[in-house]
Coordinates of C-alpha atoms and ligand atoms in Angstrom, one line a residue:
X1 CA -22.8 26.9 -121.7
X2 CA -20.7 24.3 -120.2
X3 CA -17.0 24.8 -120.2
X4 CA -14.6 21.6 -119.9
X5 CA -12.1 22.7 -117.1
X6 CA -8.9 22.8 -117.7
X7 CA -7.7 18.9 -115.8
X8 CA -11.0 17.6 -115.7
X9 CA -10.0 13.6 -116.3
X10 CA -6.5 13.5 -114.0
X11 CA -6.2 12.7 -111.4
X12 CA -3.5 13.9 -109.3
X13 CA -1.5 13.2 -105.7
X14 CA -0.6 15.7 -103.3
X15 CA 1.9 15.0 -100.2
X16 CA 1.9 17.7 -97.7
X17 CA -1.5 18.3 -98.3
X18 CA -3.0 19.1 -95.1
X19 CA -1.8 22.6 -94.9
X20 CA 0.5 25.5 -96.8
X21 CA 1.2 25.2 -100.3
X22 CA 0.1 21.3 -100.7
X23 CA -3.6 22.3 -99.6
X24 CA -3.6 25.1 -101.6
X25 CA -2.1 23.0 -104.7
X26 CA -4.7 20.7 -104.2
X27 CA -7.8 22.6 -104.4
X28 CA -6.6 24.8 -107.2
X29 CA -5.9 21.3 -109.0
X30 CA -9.4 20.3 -108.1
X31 CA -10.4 23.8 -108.9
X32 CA -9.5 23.0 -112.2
X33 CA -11.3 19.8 -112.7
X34 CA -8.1 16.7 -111.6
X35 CA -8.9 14.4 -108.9
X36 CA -7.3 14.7 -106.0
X37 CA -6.0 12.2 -103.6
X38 CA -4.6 13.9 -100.1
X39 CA -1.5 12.7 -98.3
X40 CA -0.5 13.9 -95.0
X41 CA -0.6 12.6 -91.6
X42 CA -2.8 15.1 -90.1
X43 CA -6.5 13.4 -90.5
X44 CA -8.2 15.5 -89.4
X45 CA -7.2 18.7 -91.6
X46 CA -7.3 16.1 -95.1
X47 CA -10.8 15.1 -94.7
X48 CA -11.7 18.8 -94.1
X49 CA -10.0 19.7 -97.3
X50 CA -11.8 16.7 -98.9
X51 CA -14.8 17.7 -97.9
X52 CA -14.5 21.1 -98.7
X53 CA -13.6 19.9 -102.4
X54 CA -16.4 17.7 -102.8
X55 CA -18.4 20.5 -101.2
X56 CA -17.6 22.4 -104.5
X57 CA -18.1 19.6 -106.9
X58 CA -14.6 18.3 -106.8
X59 CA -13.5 14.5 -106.2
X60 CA -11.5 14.0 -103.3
X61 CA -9.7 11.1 -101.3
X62 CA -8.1 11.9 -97.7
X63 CA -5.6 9.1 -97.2
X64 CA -3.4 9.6 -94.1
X65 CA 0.0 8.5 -94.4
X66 CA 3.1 9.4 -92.8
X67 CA 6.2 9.9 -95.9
X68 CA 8.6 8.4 -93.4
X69 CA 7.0 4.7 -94.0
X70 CA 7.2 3.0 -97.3
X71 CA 4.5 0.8 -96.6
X72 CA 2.0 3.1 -96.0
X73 CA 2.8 5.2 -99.3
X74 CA 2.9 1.8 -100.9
X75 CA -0.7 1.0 -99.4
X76 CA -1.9 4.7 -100.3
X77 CA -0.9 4.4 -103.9
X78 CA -2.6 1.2 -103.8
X79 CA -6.1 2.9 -102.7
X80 CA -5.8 5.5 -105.3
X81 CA -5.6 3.5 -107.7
X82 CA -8.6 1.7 -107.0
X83 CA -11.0 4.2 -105.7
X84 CA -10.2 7.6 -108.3
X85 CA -8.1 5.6 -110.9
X86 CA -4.8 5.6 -112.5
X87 CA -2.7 8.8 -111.2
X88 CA -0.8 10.9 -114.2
X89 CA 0.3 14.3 -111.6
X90 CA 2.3 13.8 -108.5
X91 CA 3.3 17.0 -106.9
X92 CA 5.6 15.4 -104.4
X93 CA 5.8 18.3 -101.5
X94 CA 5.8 16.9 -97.8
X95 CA 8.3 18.6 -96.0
X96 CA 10.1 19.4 -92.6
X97 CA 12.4 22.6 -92.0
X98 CA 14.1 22.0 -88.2
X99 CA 17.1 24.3 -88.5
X100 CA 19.8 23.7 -85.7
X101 CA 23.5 24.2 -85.2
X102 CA 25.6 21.6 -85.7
X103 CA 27.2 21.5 -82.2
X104 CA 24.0 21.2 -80.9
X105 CA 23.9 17.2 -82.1
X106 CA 20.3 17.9 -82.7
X107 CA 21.1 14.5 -84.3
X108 CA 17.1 13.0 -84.2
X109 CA 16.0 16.5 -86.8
X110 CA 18.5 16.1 -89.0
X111 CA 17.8 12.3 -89.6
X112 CA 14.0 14.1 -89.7
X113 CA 14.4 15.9 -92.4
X114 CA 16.7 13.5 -94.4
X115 CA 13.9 10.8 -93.8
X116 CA 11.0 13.5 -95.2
X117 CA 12.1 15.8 -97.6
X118 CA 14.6 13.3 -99.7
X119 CA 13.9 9.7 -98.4
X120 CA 10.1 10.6 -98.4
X121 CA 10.2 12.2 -101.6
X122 CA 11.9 8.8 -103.1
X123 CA 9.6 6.7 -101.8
X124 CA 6.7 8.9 -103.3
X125 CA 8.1 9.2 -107.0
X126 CA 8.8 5.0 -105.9
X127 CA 5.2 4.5 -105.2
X128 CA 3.5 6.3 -108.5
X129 CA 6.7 6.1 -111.3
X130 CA 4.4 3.1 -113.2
X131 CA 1.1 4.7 -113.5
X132 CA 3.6 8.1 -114.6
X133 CA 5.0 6.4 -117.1
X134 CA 2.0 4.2 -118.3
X135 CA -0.3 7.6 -118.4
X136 CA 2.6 9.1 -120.9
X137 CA 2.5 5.9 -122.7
X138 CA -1.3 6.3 -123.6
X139 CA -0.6 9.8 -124.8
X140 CA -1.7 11.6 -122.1
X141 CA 0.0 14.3 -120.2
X142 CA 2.2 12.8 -116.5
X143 CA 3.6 15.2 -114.6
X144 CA 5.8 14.4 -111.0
X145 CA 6.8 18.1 -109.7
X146 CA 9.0 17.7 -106.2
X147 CA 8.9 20.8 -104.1
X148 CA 12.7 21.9 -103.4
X149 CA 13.8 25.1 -102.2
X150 CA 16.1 27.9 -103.3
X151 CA 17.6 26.3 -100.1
X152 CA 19.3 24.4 -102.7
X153 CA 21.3 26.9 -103.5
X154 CA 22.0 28.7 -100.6
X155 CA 24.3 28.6 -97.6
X156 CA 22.3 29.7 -94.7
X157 CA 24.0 28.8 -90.6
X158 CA 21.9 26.6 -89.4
X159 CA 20.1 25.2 -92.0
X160 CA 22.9 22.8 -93.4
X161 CA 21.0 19.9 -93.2
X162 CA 17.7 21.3 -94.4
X163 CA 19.6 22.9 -97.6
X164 CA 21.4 19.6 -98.0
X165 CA 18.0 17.8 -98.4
X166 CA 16.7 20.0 -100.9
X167 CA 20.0 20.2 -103.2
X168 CA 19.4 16.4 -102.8
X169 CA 15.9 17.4 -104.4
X170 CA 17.0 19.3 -106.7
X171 CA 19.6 17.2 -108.2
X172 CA 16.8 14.0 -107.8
X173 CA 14.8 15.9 -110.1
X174 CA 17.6 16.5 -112.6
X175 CA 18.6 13.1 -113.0
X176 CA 14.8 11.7 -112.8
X177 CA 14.0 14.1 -115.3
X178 CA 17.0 12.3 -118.0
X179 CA 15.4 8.9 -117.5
X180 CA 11.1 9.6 -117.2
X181 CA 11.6 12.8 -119.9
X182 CA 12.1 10.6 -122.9
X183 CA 9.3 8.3 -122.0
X184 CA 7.6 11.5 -122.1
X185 CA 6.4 12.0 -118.1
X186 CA 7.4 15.6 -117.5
X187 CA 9.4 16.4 -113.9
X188 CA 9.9 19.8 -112.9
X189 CA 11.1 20.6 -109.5
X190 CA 9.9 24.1 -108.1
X191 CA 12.2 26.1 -106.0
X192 CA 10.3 28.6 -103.9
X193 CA 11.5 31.2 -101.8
X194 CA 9.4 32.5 -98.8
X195 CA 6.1 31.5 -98.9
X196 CA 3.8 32.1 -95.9
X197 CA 3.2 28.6 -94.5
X198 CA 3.2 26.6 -90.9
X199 CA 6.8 25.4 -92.2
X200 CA 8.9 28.3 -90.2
X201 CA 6.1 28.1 -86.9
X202 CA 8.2 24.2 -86.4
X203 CA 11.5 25.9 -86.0
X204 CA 13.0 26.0 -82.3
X205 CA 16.1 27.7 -83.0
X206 CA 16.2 31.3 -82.0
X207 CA 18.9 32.6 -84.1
X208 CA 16.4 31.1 -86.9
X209 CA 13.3 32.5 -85.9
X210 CA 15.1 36.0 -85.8
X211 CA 15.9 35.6 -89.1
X212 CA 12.8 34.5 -90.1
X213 CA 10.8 37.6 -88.3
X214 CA 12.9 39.7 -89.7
X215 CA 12.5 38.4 -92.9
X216 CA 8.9 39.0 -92.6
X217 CA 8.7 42.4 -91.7
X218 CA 10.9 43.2 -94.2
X219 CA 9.7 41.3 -96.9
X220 CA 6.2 40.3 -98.7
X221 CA 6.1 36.9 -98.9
X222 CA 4.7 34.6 -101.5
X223 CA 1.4 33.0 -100.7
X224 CA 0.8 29.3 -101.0
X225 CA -1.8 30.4 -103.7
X226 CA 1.1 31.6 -105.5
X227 CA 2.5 28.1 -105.7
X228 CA -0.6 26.5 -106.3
X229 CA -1.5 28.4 -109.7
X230 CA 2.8 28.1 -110.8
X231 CA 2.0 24.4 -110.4
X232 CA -1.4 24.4 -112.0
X233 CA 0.0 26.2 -115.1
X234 CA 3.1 24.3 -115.3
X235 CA 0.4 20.8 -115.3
X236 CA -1.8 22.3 -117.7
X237 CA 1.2 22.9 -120.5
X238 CA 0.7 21.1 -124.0
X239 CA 2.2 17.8 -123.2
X240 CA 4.9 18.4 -125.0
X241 CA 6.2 21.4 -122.8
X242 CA 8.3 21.0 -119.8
X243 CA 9.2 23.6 -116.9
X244 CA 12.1 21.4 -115.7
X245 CA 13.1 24.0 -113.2
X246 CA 11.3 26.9 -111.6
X247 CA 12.4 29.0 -109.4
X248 CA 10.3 31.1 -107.8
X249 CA 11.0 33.9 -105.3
X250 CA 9.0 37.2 -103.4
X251 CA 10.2 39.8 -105.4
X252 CA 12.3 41.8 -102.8
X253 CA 13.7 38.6 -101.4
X254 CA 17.4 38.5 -102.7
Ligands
NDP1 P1 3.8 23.3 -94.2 O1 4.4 23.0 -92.9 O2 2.5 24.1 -94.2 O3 3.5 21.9 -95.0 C1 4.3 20.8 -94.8 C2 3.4 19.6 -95.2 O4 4.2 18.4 -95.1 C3 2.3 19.4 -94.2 O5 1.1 19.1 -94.9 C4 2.7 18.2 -93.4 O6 1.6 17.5 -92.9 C5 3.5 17.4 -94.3 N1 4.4 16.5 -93.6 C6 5.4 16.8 -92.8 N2 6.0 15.7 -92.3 C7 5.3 14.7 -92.9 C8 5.5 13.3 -92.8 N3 6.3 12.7 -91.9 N4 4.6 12.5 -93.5 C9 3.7 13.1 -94.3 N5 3.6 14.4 -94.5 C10 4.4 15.2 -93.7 O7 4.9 24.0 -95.1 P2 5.0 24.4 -96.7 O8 3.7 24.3 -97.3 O9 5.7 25.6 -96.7 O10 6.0 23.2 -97.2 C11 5.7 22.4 -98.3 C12 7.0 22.2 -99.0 O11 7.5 23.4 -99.5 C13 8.1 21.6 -98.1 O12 8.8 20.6 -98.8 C14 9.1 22.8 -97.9 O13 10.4 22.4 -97.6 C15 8.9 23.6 -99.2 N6 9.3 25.0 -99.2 C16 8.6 25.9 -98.4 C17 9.1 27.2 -98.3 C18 8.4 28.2 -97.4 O14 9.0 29.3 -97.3 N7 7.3 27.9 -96.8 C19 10.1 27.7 -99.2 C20 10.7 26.7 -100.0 C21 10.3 25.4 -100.0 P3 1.4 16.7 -91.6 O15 2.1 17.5 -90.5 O16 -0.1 16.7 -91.4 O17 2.0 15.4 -91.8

C-alpha cells in the first residue's frame, strides 16, 4: 500500500546546501516527499546532492549562487519558480563563522560574515517573501526558518562579529515573524548549538580552534541530522502551529 509522505507537494529552498546541516535538511525534506531546490556556491557538491536525491526518487534543482549577490538569488528564485513551481519552505541557512580578535583588523571577515549570515539571509527571505505569502493565502502551509545560533546569546572573545550577525538573525526573525505570522506564513528561527559541520574547519584563529577542540573532546556534538529532522518536524506541523523559536543544544553543552 502506498503511503502519501509527509511534504509530498512543497516544494522547498535550501541555502547552505552543499554541506553540514543544509545538505542534510535537504534530503530529509526530500526524504519526506518536498522538492528541493539547492543553493550554494559549491557546484560541484549541489549537483551531487541532486543527484543523489533524484537517485532516490526525489526532485531536485542544483542552482549555484553565491548569498553575497542579490542578483543571483533574485535569478535563482526566478528558476525555481519555473522549473519545480511556487516555493512555500525557505530554510534560510548559508553561513560563515571567521572568528578574530578585534585588534587584529581582520576587517575583510567581519564584512564576510555581515554580508552572509544577515545581508544574505535578507536578501533570501527578499527573494521568496511573495510566493510565502501567496502559498499561505491559498491555505496551504509556508514556512521561512533562518538558521541563527545560540551565538545570539552569547558573549564568546573572538566571535563578536559572528555573535552580532546571528542576534541580527535572531531579532530578523522576531520582527519578520509580527508582519508574515498574521498572513499566516509561519517563521521560526532555530538556534543550534554545536553541531558537527565544515563551519569550525574555516576558522584561522588559534585561540578559536583551541576552544573548539576542546569542545569536541569534551562534548558530543549534535549531528546535522539532528537539525534536519528539528526542521522537518517543525515544517510538517498543522498549519496552524508555529515553533517561533528553537533552540537547540548537545545536551552537555552549557
Ligand atoms: P557548513 O560550513 O557545513 O555550511 C555552510 C553553508 O553555507 C555551506 O553550504 C556553504 O556553501 C554556504 N555558504 C557559505 N558562504 C556562502 C555564500 N557566500 N553564498 C552561498 N552559500 C554560502 O556549516 P553549518 O552547516 O554548520 O552551517 C549552517 C548554518 O548553521 C550557518 O548559518 C551557521 O552559522 C549555523 N550554525 C552552525 C553551528 C555549528 O556548530 N555548526 C551552530 C549554530 C549555528 P558554499 O561554501 O558551497 O557556498
Amino acid at each position: 500500500m502506498s503511503r502519501t509522505l509527509p511534504l509530498a507537494g512543497r516544494i522547498a529552498v535550501v541555502t547552505g546546501a552543499s554541506s553540514g546541516i543544509g545538505e542534510a535538511t535537504a534530503q530529509k525534506l526530500a526524504a519526506e516527499g518536498a522538492a528541493v531546490a539547492l543553493l550554494a556556491r559549491r557546484k560541484d557538491r549541489l549537483d551531487a546532492l541532486a543527484q543523489k536525491i533524484r537517485a532516490g526518487g526525489g526532485r531536485a534543482l542544483a542552482l549555484p549562487v553565491d548569498a553575497t549577490s542579490g542578483a543571483a538569488v533574485a535569478e535563482a528564485a526566478r528558476t525555481i519558480a519555473a522549473e519545480l513551481g511556487a516555493v512555500d519552505i525557505v530554510i534560510n541557512n548559508a553561513g560563515v563563522m571567521l572568528p578574530s580578535g578585534v585588534e587584529e583588523h581582520r576587517v575583510a571577515d567581519f564584512e564576510k560574515m555581515i554580508e552572509v549570515n544577515l545581508t544574505g539571509a535578507m536578501r533570501v527571505v527578499d527573494a521568496f517573501v511573495d510566493p510565502l505569502v501567496a502559498a499561505a493565502r491559498k491555505g496551504g502551509p509556508a514556512d521561512l526558518i533562518n538558521v541563527s545560533s545560540i551565538a545570539a546569546h552569547g558573549v564568546f572573545p573572538t566571535f563578536a562579529v559572528y555573535c552580532a550577525t546571528k542576534a541580527a538573525v535572531t531579532h530578523l526573525s522576531r520582527n519578520l515573524r509580527a508582519e508574515l505570522g498574521p498572513k499566516n506564513v509561519r517563521v521560526s528561527v532555530i538556534e543550534p548549538g554545536f553541531v558537527d559541520t565544515e563551519l569550525q574547519g574555516h576558522m584561522t584563529d588559534e585561540a578559536a580552534r583551541a576552544w573548539i577542540a576542546r569542545a569536541r573532546q569534551e562534548i558530543t556534538w549534535l549531528t546535522a541530522g539532528d537539525l534536519a529532522s528539528t526542521i522537518a518536524f517543525t515544517v510538517g506541523l498543522p498549519r496552524h502551529v508555529n515553533l517561533p523559536h528553537i533552540t537547540i543544544m548537545p545536551t552537555q553543552q552549557v
